[in-house]
Tab-separated table of C-alpha atoms and ligand atoms in Angstrom:
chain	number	residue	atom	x	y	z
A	2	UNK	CA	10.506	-27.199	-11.325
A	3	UNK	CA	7.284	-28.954	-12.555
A	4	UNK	CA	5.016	-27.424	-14.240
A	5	UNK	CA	1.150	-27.200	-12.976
A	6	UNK	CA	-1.949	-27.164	-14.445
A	7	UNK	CA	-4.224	-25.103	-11.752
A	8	UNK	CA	-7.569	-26.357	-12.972
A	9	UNK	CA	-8.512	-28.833	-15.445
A	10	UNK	CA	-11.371	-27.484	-17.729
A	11	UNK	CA	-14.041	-29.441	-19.983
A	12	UNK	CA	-14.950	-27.494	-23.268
A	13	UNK	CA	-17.706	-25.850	-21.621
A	14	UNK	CA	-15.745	-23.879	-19.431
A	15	UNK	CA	-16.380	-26.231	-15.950
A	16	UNK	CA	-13.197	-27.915	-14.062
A	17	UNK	CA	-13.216	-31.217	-14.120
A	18	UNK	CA	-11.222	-34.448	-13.252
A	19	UNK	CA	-8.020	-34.581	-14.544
A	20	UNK	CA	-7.791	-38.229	-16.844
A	21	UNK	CA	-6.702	-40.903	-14.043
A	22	UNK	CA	-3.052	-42.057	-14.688
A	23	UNK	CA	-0.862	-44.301	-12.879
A	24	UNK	CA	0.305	-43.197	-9.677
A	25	UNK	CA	-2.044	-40.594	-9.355
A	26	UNK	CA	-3.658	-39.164	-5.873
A	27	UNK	CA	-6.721	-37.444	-5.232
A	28	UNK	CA	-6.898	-35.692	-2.306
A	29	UNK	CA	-9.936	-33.860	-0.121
A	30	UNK	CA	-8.582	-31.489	2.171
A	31	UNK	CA	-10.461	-29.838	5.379
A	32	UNK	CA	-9.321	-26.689	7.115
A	33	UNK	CA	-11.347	-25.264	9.937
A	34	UNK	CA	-8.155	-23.967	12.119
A	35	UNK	CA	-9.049	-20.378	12.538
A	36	UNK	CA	-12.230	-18.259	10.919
A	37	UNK	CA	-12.411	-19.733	7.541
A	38	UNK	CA	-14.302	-23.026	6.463
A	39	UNK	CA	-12.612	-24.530	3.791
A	40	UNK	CA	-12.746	-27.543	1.718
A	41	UNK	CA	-10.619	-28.601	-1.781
A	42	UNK	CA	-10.000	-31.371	-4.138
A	43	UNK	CA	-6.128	-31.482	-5.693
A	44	UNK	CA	-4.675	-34.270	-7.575
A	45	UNK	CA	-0.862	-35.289	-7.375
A	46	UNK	CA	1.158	-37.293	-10.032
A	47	UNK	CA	3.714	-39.835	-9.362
A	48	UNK	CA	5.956	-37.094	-10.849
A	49	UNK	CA	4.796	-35.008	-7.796
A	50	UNK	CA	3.004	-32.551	-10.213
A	51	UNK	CA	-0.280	-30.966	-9.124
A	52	UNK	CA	-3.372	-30.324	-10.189
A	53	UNK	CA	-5.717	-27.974	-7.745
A	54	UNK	CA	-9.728	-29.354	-8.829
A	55	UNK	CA	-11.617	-27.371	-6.682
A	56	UNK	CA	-11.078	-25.108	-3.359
A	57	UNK	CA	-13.982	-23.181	-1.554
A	58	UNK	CA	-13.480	-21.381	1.592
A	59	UNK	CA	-16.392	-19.943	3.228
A	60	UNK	CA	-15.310	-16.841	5.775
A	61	UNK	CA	-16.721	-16.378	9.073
A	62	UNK	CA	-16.140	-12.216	9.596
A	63	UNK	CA	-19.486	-11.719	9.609
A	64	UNK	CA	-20.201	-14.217	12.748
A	65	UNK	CA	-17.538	-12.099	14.872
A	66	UNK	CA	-17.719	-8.302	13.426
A	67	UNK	CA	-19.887	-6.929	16.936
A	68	UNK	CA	-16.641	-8.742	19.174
A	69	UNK	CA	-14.313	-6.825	17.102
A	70	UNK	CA	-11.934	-10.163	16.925
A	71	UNK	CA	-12.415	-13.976	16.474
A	72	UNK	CA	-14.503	-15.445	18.545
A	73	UNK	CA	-13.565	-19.171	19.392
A	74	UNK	CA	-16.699	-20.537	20.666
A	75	UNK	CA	-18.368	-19.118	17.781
A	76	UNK	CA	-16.274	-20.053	15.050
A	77	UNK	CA	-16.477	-23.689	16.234
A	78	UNK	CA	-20.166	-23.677	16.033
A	79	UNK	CA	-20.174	-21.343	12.401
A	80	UNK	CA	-17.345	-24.695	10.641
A	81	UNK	CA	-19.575	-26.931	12.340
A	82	UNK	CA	-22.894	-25.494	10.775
A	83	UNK	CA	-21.879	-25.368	7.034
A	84	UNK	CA	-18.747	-27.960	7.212
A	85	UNK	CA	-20.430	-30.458	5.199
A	86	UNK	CA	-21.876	-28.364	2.667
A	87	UNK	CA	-18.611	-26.715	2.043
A	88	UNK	CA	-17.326	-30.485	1.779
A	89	UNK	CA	-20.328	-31.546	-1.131
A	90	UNK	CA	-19.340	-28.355	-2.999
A	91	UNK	CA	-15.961	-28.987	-3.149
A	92	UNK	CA	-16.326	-32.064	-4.083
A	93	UNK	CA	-19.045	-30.964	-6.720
A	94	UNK	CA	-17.328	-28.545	-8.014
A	95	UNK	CA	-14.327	-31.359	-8.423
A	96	UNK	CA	-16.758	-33.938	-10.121
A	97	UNK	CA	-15.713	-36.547	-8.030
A	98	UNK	CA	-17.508	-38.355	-5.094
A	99	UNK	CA	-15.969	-39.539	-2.046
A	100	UNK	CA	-15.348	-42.763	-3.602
A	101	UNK	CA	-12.731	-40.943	-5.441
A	102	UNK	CA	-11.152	-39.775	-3.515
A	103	UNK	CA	-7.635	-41.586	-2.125
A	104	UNK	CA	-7.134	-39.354	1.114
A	105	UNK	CA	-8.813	-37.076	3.315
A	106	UNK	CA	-6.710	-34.690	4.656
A	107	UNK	CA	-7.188	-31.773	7.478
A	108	UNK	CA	-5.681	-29.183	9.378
A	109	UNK	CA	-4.902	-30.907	12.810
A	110	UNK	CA	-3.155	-27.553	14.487
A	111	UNK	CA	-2.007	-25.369	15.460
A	112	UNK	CA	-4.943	-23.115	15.633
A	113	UNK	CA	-8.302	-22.650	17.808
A	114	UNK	CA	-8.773	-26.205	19.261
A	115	UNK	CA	-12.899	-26.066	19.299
A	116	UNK	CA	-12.322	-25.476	14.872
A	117	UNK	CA	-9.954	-27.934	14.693
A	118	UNK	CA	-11.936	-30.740	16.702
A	119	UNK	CA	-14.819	-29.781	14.061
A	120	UNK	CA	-12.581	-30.235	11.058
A	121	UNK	CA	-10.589	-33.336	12.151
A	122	UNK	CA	-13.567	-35.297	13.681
A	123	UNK	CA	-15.442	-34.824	9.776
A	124	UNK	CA	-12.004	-36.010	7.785
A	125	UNK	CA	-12.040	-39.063	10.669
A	126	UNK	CA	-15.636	-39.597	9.987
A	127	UNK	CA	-14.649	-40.186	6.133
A	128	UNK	CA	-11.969	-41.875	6.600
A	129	UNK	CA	-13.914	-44.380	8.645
A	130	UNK	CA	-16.658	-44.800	6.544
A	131	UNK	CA	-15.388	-44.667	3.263
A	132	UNK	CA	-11.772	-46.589	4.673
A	133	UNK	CA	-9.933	-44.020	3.246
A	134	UNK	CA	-6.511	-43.058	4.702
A	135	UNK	CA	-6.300	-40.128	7.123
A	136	UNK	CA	-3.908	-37.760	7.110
A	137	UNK	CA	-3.163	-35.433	9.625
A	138	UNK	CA	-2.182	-31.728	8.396
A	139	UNK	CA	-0.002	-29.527	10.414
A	140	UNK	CA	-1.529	-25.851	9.303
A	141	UNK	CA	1.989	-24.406	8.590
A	142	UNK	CA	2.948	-26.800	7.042
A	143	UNK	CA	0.493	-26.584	4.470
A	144	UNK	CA	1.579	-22.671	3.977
A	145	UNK	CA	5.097	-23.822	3.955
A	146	UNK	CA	4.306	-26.440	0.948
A	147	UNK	CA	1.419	-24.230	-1.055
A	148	UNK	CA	4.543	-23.424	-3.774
A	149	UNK	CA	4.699	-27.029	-4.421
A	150	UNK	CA	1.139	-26.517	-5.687
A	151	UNK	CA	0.811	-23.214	-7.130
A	152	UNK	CA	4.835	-23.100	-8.602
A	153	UNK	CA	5.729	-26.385	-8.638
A	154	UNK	CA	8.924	-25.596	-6.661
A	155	UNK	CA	10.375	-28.440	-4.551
A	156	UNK	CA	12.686	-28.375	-1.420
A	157	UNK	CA	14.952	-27.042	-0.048
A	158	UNK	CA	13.792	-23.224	0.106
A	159	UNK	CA	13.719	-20.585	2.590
A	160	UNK	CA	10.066	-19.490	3.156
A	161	UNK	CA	9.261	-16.086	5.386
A	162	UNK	CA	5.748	-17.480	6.738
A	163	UNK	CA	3.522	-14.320	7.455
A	164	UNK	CA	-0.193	-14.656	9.325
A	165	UNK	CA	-2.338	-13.422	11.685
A	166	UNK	CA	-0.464	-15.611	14.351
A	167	UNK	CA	3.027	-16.728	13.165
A	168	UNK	CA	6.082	-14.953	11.848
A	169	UNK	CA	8.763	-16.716	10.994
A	170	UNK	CA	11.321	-17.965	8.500
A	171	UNK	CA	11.413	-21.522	7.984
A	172	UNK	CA	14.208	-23.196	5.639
A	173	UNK	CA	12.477	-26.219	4.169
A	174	UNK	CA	14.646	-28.585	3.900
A	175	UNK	CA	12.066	-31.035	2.505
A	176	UNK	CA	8.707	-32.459	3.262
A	177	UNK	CA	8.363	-32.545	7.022
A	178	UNK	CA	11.962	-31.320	7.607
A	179	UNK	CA	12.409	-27.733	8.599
A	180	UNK	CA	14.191	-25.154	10.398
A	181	UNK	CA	13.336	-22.226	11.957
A	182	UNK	CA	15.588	-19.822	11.727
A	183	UNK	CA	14.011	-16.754	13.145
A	184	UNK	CA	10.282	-15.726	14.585
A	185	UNK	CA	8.839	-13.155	16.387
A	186	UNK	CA	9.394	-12.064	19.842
A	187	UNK	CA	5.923	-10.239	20.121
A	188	UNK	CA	3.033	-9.385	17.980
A	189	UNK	CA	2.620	-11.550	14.700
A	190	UNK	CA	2.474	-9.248	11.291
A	191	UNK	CA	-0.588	-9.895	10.654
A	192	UNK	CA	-1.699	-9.731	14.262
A	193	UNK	CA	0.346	-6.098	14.236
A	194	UNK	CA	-1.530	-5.341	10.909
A	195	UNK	CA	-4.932	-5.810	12.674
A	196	UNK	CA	-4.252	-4.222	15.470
A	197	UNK	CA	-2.781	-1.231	13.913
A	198	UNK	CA	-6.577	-1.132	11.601
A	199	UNK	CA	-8.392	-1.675	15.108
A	200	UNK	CA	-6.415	1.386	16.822
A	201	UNK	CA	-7.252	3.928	13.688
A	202	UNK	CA	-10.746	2.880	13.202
A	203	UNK	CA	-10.306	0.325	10.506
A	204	UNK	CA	-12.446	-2.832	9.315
A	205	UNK	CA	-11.001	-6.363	9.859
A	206	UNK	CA	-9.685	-8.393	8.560
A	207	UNK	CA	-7.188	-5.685	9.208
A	208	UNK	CA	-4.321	-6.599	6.865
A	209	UNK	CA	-6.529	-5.803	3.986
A	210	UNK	CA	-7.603	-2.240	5.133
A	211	UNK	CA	-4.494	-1.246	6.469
A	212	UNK	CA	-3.085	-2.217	2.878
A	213	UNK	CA	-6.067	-0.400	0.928
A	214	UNK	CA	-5.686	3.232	3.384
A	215	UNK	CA	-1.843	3.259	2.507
A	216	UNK	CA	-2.316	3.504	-1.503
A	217	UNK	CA	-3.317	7.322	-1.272
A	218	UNK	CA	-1.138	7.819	1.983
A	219	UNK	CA	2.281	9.609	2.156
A	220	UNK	CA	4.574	6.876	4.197
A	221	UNK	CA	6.946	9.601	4.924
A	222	UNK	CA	4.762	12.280	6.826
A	223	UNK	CA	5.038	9.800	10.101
A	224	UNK	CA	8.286	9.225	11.568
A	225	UNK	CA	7.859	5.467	13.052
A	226	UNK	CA	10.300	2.707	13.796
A	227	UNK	CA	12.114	0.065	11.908
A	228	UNK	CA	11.980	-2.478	14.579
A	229	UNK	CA	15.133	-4.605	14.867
A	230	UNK	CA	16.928	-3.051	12.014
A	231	UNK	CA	20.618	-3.972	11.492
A	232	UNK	CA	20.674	-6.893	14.272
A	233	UNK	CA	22.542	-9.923	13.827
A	234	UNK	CA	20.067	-12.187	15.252
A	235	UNK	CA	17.436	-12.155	12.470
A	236	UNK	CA	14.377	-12.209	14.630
A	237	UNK	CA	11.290	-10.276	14.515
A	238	UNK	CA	9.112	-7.534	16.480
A	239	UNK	CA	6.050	-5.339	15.568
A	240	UNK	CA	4.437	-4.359	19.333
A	241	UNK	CA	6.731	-1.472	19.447
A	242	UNK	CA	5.888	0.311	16.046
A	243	UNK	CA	2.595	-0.386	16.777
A	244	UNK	CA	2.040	1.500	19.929
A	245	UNK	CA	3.933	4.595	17.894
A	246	UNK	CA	1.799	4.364	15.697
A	247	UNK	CA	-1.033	5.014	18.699
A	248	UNK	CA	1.396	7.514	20.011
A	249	UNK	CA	1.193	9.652	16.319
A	250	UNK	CA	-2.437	8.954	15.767
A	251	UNK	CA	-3.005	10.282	19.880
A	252	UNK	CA	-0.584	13.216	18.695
A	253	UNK	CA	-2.840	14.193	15.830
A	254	UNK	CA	-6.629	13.340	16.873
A	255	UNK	CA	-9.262	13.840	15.602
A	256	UNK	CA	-7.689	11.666	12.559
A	257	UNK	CA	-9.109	12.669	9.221
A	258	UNK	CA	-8.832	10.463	6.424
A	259	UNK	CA	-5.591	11.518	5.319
A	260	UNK	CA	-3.921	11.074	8.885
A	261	UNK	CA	-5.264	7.167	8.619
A	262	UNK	CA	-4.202	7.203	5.210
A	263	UNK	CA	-0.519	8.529	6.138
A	264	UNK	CA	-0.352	6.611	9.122
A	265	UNK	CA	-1.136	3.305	7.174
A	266	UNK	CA	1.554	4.132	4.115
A	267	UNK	CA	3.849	4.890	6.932
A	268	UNK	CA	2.720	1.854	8.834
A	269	UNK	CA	3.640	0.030	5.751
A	270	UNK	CA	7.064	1.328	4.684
A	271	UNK	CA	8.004	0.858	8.350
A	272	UNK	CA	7.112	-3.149	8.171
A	273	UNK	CA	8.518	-3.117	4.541
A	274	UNK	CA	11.627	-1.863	6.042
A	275	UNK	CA	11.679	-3.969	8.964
A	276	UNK	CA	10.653	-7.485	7.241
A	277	UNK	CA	13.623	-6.509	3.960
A	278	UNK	CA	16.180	-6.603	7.014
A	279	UNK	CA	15.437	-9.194	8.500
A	280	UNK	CA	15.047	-11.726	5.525
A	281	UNK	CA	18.512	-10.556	4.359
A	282	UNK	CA	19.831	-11.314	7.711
A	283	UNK	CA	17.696	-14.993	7.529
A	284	UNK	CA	18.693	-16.135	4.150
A	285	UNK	CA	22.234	-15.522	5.302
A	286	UNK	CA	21.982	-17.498	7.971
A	287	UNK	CA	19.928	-20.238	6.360
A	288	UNK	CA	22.403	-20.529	3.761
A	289	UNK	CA	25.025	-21.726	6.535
A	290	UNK	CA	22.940	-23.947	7.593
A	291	UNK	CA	22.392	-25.302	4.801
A	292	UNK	CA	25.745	-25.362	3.871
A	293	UNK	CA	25.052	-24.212	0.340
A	294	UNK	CA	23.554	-21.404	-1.927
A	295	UNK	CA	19.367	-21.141	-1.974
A	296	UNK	CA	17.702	-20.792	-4.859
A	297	UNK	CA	14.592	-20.000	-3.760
A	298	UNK	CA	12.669	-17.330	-1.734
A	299	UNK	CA	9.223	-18.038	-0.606
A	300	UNK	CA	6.387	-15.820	1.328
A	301	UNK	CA	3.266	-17.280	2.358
A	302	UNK	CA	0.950	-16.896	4.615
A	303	UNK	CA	-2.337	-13.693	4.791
A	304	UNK	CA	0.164	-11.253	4.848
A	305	UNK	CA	2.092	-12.448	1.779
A	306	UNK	CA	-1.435	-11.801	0.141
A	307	UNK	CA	-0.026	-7.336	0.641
A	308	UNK	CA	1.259	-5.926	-2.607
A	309	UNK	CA	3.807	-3.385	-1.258
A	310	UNK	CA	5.813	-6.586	0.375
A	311	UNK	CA	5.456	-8.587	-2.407
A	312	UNK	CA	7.220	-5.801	-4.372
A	313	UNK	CA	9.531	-5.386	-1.488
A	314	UNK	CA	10.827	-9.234	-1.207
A	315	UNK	CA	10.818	-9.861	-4.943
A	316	UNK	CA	13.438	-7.071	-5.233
A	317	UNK	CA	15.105	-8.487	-1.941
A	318	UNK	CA	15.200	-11.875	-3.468
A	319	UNK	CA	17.075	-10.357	-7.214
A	320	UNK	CA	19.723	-8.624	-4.945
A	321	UNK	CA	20.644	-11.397	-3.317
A	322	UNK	CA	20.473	-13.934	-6.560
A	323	UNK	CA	17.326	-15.773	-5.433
A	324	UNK	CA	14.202	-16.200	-7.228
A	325	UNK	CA	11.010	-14.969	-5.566
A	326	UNK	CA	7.635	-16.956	-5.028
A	327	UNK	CA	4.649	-16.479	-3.214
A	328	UNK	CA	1.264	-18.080	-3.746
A	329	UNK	CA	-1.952	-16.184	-6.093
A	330	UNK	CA	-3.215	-14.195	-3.960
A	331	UNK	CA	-6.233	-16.481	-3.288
A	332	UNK	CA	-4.021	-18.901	-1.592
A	333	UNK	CA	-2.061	-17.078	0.755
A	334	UNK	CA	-4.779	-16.632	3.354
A	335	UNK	CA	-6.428	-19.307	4.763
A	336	UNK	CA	-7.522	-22.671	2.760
A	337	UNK	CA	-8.231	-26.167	2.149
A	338	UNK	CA	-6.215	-26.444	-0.919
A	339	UNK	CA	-2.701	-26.258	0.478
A	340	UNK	CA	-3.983	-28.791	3.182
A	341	UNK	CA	-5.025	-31.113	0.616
A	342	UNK	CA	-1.975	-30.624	-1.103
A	343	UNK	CA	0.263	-31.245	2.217
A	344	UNK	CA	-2.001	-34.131	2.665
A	345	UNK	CA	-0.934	-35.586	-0.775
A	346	UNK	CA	2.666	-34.946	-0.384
A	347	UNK	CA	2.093	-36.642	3.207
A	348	UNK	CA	0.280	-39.781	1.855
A	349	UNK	CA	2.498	-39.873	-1.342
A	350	UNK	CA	5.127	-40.352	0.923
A	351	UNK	CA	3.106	-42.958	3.430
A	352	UNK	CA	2.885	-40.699	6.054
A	353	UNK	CA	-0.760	-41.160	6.974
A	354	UNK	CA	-2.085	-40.890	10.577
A	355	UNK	CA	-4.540	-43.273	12.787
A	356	UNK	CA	-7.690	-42.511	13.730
A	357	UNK	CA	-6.975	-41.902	16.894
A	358	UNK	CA	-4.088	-38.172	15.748
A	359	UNK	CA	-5.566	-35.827	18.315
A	360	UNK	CA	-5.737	-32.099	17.816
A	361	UNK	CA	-2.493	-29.744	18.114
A	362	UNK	CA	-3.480	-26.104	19.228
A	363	UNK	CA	-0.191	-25.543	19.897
A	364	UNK	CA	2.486	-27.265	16.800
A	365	UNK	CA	5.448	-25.459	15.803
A	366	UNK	CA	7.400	-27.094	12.911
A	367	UNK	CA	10.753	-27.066	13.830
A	368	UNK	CA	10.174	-28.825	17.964
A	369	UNK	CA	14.043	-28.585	18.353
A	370	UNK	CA	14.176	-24.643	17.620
A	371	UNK	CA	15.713	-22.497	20.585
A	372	UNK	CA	13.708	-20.557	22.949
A	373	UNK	CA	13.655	-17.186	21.154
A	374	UNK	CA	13.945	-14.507	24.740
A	375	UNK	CA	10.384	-12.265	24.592
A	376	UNK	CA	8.624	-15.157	22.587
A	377	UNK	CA	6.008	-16.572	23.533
A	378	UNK	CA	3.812	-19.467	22.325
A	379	UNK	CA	3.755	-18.184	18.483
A	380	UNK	CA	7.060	-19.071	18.499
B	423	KG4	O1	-2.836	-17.047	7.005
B	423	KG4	P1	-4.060	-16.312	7.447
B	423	KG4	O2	-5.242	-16.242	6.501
B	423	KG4	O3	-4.600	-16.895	8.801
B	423	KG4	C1	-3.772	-17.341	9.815
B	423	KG4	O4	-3.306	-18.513	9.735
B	423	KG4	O5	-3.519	-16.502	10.713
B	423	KG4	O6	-3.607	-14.820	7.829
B	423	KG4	C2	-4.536	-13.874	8.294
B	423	KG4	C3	-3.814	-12.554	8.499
B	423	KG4	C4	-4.692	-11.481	9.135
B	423	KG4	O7	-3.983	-10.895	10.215
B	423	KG4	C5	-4.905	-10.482	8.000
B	423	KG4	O8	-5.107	-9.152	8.442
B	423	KG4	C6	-3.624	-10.631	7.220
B	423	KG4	O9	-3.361	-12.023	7.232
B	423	KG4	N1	-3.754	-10.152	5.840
B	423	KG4	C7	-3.035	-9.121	5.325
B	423	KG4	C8	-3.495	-8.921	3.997
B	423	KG4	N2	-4.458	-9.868	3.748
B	423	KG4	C9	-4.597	-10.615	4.884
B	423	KG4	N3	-2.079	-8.342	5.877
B	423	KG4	C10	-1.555	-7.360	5.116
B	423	KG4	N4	-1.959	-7.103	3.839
B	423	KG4	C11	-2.910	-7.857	3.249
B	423	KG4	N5	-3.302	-7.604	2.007
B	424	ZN	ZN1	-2.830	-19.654	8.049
């Protein structure tokens, strides 16, 4: 593993550009894919070190709080209000100018196409002007490689991807080469975890709240389901303990705080349950597929951001002789950092795309992965 330096600092405290050496790549990186507006400068090394110079990420809740969800329409007007200041302060905040930069990276998919149009279109823009090389970032991808960044940790790895619209484990194989090896056949986690905060009267981002109820909660008071416990396929489900949860909550209404609280713990324990299964189940099966032992256990993604799974996959990982990774918290949701740094392993390698790369609403990793029965377009 390499070792990273996050941020470079002057004396005074403010980040600054790391000294240029040979071989070195500076990347700007765009995301706009779902209801965060995000811009970041990161450097990469010919040793494929990194160096993350500046991220900002500017979130949208506010815009959609009265619809109760993300709306589409409006989130492509809110990134295309404030893209390009979000752009200047990254780069600001980086001390470098677009003349500095060697790429311009952003999130091309999958994700809500009216976002992504604003994003891409800007990084095109740039790359135009300034003759720059465009690359562009498949969104999971960029979760799938954020450990390269933050850890240092190269391919091959098997990486449990957790957000408000994909579940799945993906054994990264190496820099555009994976394999998915399970997914969901309904809800998403987070997607459950928002839902879940919607049905007991919760703020959202859901995940979050859900998380922040459960610490004074008892997770045993509840009886709920451990979806898909013990089955050899190693696919996920969350619809079904969600509605019990509605069923419990219905059971018990009016819900005072310490029903929410009890429901979330057992909310919780039930997904911690669930998600421990399943992974040991994956990184059996990814390890014949690889045809060797992993070393490495990776969870990314929004989700990955709750403490309770952390704690719950890091001891997953030690039984079964892998060690555990997942991004600072800060870099598990949604970001331009981990697109920049996709878009640096990308150009580092020469993949760089014309100016022409539409948008991909719809861009699973792994095209070649079976049709999973119950999933739908997540998958
Ligand atoms: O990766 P992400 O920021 O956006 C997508 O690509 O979807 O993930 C957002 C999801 C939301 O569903 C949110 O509720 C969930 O991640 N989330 C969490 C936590 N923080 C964010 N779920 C559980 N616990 C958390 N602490
Ligand atoms: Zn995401």
């Amino acid at each position: 593993m390499i070792a990273n330096q996050l941020v470079f600092m002057s004396e005074e405290g403010k980040p600054v550009l790391p000294a240029a050496v040979d071989g070195q790549i500076l990347v700007l990186g765009i995301e706009t894919s779902c209801d965060e507006t995000a811009a970041a400068v990161v450097a990469r090394r010919a040793d494929g070190s990194a160096c993350l110079i500046s991220s900002v990420v500017r979130a949208q809740w506010e815009h959609h709080r009265d619809f109760g969800g993300v709306v589409p329409e409006i989130a492509a007007r809110a990134h295309a209000e404030c893209l390009d200041e979000i752009i200047r302060m990254a780069l600001s905040e980086a001390g470098a100018s677009l003349a500095d930069v060697d790429g311009v990276a952003a999130a091309a998919g999958p994700g809500l196409i009216g976002g992504l149009i604003v994003g891409l279109v800007s990084a095109k823009a740039i790359a135009m002007a300034r003759q720059k090389p465009l690359i562009a970032v498949n969104h999971l991808e960029a979760h799938a490689l954020t450990v390269g960044l933050t850890d240092g940790l190269p391919p091959p790895y098997l990486m449990l991807l957790v957000s408000g619209g994909h579940t799945q484990l993906l054994l990264v194989r190496d820099v555009g080469v994976y394999t998915r090896i399970a997914t969901t056949i309904d809800d998403a986690l987070g997607e459950a975890f928002d839902k879940t905060a919607k049905l007991l009267g919760l703020p959202q981002p859901g995940g979050p709240a859900v998380e922040e109820c459960a610490t004074t909660g008892n997770p045993t008071r509840f009886a709920l389901p451990r979806p898909m416990l013990g089955r050899s396929e190693p696919h996920f489900s969350f619809a079904g303990l969600k509605t019990a949860v509605r069923h419990r909550a219905h059971e018990v209404a009016p819900l005072t705080n310490t029903d929410v609280a009890d429901l979330c713990a057992g909310f919780q324990a039930a997904v911690l349950a669930s998600v421990r299964d399943r992974c040991a189940r994956g990184i059996d099966l990814a390890e014949q597929a690889l045809g060797a032992k992993l070393g490495h256990f990776v969870a990314a993604g929004g989700v990955a951001a709750n403490r309770t799974l952390r704690a719950g996959l890091t001891e997953l990982a030690k039984k079964k002789g892998l060690a555990f990774h997942a991004p600072p918290l800060a870099l598990c949701g949604d970001n331009a950092a981990m697109i920049a740094w996709a878009g640096a392993e990308r150009l580092a390698r020469g993949l760089v795309d014309p100016l022409d790369a539409p948008v991909r609403p719809r861009w699973p990793l792994d095209s070649e992965a079976p049709r999973v029965r119950g999933a739908g377009v997540k998958a």
